[in-house]
Short mmCIF file of N, CA and C in Angstrom, two decimals:
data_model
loop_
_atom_site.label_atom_id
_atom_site.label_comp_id
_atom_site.label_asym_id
_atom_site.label_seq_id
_atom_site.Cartn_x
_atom_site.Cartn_y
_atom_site.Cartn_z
N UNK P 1175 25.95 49.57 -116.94
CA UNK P 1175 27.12 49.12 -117.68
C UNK P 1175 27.78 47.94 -116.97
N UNK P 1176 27.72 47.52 -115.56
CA UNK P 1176 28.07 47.11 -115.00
C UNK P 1176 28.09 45.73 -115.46
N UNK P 1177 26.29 45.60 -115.87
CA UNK P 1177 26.23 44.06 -116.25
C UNK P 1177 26.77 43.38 -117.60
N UNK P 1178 27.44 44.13 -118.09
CA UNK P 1178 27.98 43.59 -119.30
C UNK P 1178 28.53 42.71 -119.19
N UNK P 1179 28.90 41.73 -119.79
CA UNK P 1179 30.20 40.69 -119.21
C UNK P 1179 31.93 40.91 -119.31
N UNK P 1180 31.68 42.03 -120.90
CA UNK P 1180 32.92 42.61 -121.13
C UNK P 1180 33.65 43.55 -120.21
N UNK P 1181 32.79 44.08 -119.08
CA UNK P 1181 32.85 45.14 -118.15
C UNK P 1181 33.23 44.40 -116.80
N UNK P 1182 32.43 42.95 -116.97
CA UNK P 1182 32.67 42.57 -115.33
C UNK P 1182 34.31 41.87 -116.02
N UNK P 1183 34.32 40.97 -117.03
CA UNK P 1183 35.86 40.26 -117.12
C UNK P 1183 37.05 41.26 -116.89
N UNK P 1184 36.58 42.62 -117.48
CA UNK P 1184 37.78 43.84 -117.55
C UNK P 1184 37.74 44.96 -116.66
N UNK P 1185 37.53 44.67 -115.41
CA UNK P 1185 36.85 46.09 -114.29
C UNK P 1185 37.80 47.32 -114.58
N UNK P 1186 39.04 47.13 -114.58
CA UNK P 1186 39.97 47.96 -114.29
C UNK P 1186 40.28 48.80 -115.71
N UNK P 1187 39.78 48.32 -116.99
CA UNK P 1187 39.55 49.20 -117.89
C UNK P 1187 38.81 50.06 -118.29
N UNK P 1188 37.55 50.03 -117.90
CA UNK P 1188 36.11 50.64 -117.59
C UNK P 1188 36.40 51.44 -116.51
N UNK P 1189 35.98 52.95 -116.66
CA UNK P 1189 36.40 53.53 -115.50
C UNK P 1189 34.50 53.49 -115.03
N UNK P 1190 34.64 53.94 -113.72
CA UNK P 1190 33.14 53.48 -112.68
C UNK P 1190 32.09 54.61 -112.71
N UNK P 1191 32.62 55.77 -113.50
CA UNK P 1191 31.51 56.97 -113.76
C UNK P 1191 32.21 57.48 -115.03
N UNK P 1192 31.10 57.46 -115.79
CA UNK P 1192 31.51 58.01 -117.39
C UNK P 1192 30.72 59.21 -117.38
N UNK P 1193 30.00 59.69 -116.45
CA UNK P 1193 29.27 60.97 -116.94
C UNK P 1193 30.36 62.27 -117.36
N UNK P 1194 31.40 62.24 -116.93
CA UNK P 1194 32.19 63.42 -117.99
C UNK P 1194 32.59 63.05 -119.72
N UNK P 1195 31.93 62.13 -119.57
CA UNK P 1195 32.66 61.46 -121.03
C UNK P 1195 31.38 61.66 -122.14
N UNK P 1196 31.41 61.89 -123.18
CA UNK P 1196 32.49 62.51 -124.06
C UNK P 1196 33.34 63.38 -123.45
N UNK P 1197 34.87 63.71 -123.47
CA UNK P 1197 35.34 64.92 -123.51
C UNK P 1197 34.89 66.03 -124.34
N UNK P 1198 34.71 67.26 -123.53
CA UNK P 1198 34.41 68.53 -124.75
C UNK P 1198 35.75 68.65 -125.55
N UNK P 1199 35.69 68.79 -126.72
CA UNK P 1199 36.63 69.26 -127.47
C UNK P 1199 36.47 69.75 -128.83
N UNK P 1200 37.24 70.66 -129.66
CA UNK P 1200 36.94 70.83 -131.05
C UNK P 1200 37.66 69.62 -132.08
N UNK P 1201 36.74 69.57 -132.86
CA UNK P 1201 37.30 68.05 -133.77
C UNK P 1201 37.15 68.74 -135.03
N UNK P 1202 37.82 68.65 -136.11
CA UNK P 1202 38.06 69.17 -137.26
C UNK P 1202 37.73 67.83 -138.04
N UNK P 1203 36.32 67.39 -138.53
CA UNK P 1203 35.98 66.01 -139.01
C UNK P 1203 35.21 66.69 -139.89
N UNK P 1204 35.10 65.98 -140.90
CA UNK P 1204 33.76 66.13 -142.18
C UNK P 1204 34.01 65.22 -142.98
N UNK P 1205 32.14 64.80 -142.92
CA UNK P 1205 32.07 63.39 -143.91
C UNK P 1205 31.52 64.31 -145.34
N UNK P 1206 32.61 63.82 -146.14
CA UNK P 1206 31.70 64.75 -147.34
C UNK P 1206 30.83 63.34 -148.32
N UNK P 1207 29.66 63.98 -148.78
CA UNK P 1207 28.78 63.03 -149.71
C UNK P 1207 29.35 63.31 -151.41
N UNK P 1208 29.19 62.26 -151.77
CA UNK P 1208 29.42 61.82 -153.22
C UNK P 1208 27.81 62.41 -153.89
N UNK P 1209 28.72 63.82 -155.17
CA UNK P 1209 28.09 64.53 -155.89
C UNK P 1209 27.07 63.61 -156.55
N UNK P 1210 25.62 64.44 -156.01
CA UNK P 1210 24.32 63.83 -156.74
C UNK P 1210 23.98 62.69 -156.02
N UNK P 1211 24.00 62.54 -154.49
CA UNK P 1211 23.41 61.52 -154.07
C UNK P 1211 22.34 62.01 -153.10
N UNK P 1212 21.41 61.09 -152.54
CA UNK P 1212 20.06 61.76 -151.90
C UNK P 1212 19.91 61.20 -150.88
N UNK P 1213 19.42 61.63 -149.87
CA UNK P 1213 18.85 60.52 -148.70
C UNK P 1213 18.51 59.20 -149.26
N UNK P 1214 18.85 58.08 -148.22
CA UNK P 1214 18.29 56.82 -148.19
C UNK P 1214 17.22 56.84 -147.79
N UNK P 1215 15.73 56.23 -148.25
CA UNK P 1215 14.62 55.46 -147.11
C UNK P 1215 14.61 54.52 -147.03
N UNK P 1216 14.40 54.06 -145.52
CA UNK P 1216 13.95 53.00 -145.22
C UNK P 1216 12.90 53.09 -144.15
N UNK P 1217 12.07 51.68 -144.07
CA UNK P 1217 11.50 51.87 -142.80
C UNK P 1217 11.88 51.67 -141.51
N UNK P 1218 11.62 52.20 -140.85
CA UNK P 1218 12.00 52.08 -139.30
C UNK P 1218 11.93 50.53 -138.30
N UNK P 1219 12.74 50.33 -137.90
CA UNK P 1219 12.59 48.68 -137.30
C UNK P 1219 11.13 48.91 -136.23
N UNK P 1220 10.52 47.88 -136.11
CA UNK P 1220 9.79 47.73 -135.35
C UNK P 1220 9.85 47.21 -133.84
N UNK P 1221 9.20 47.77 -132.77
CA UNK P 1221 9.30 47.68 -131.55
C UNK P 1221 8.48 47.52 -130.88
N UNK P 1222 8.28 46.55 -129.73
CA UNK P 1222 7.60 46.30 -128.81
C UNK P 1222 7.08 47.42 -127.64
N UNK P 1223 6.14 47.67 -127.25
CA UNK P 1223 5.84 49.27 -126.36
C UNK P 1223 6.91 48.74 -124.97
N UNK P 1224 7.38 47.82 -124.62
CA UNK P 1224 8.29 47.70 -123.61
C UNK P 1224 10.06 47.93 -124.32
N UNK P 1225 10.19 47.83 -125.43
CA UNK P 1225 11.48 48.20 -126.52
C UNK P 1225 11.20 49.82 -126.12
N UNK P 1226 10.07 50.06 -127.06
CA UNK P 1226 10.19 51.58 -127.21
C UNK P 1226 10.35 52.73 -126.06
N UNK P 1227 9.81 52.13 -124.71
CA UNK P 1227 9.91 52.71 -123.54
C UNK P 1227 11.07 52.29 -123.05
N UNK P 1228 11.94 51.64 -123.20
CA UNK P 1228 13.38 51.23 -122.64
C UNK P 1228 14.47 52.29 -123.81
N UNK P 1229 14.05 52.26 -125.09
CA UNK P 1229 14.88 52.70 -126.02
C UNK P 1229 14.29 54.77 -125.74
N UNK P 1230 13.43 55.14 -125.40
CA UNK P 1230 13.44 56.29 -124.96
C UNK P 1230 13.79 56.97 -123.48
N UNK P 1231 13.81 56.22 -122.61
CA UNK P 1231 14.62 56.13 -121.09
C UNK P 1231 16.33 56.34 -121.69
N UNK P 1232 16.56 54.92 -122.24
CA UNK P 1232 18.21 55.64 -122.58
C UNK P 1232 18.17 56.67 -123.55
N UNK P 1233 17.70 57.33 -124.17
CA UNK P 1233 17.95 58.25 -124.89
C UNK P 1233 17.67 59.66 -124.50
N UNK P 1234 16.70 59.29 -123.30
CA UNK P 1234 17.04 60.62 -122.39
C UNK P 1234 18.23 61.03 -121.56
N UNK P 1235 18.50 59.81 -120.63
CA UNK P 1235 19.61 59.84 -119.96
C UNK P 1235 21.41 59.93 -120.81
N UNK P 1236 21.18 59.59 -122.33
CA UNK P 1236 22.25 60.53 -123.05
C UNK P 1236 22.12 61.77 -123.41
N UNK P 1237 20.78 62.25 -123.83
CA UNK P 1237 20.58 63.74 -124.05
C UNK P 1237 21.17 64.45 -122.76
N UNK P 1238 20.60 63.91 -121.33
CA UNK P 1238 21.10 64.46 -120.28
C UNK P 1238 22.36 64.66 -120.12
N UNK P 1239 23.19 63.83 -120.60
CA UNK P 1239 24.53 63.44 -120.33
C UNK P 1239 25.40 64.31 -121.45
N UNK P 1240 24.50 65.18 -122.09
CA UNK P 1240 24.90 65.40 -123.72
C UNK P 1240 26.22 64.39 -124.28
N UNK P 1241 25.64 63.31 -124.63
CA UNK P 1241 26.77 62.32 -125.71
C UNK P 1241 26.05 62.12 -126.55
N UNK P 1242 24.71 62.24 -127.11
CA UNK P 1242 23.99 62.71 -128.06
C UNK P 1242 23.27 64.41 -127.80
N UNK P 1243 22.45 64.57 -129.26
CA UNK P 1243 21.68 65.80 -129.37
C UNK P 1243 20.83 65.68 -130.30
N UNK P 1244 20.25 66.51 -130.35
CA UNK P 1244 19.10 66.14 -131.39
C UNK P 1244 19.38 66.57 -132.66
N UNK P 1245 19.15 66.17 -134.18
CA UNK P 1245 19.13 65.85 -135.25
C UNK P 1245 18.67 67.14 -135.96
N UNK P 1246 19.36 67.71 -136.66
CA UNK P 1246 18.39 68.63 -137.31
C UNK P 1246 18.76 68.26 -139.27
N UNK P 1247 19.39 66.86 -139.36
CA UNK P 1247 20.06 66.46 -140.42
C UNK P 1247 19.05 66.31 -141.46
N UNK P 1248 18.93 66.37 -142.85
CA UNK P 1248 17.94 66.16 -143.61
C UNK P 1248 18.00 64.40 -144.27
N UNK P 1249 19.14 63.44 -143.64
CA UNK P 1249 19.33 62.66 -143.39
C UNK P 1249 18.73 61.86 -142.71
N UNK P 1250 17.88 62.47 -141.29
CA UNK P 1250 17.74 61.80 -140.30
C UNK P 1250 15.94 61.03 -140.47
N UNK P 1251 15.74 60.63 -140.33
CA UNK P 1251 14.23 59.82 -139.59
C UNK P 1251 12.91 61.03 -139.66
N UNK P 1252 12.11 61.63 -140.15
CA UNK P 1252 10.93 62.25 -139.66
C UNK P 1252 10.36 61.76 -138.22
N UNK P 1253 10.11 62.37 -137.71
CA UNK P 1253 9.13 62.24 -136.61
C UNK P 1253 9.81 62.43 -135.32
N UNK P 1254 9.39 62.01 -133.70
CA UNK P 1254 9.99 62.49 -133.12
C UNK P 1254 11.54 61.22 -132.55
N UNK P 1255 11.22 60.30 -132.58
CA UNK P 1255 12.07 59.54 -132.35
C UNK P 1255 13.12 58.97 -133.68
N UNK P 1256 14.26 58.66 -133.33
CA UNK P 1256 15.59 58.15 -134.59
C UNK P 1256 16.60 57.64 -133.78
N UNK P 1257 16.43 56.16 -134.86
CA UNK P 1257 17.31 55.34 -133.89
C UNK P 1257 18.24 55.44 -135.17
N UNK P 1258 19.70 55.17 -134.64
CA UNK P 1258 20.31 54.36 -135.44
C UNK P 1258 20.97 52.77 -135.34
N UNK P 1259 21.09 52.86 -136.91
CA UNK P 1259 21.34 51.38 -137.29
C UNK P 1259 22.74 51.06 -138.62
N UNK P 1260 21.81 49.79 -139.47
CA UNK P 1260 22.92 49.75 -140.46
C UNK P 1260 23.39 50.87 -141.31
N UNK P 1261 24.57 51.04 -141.14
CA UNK P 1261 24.73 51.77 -142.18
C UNK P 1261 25.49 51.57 -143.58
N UNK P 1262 25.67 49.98 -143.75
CA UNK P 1262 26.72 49.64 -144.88
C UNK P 1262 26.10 50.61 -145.96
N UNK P 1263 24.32 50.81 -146.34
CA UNK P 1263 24.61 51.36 -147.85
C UNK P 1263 25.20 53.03 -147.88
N UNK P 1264 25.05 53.52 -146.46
CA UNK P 1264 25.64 54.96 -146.08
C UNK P 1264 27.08 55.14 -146.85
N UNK P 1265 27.88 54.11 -146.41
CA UNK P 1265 29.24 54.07 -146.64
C UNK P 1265 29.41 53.21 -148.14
N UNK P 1266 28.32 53.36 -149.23
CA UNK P 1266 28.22 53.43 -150.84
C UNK P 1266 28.26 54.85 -151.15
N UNK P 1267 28.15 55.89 -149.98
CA UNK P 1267 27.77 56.92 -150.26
C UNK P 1267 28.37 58.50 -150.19
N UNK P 1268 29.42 58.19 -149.07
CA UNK P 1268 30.27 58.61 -148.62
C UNK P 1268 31.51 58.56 -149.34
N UNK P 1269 32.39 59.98 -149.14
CA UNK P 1269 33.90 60.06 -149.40
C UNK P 1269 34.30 60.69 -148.02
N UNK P 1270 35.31 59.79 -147.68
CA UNK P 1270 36.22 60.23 -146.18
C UNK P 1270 37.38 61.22 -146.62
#
């Protein structure tokens, strides 16, 4: 994180170990979907085997960190990896 530039201009806002972060807490959130709508497909962006081995390194070290978890959404990606991305047509789809 260090090398960001937004991180080196602002040191003192960035605290220097985030591994407690997320805070645990209960959150009372729900995205509800607009009656009669279905998963989106699309295809998956494409990646270089030096992308895909950099993009599965960090995604371990958040599983570790639990600030992600794994997917059991009928939403989500088949297979073993799911990245995310755009989501403007998500939010055609959604009621907050």
């Amino acid at each position: 994180m260090e090398e960001l530039p937004v991180v080196c201009k602002f040191p003192d806002v960035f605290p220097g170990d985030v591994s407690d972060l997320p805070p645990e807490r209960e959150v009372e959130f729900a995205i509800d979907l607009i009656p009669g709508t279905s998963p989106i497909s699309m295809a998956p962006y494409r990646m270089s085997v030096s992308e895909l081995k950099e993009l599965k390194k960090q995604l371990e070290e958040l599983l570790e960190k639990k600030f992600i978890r794994p997917s059991v959404s009928p939403w989500g990606a088949p297979g073993e990896s799911r990245g995310c991305a755009e989501d403007s047509l998500s939010n055609e789809i959604w009621s907050l």
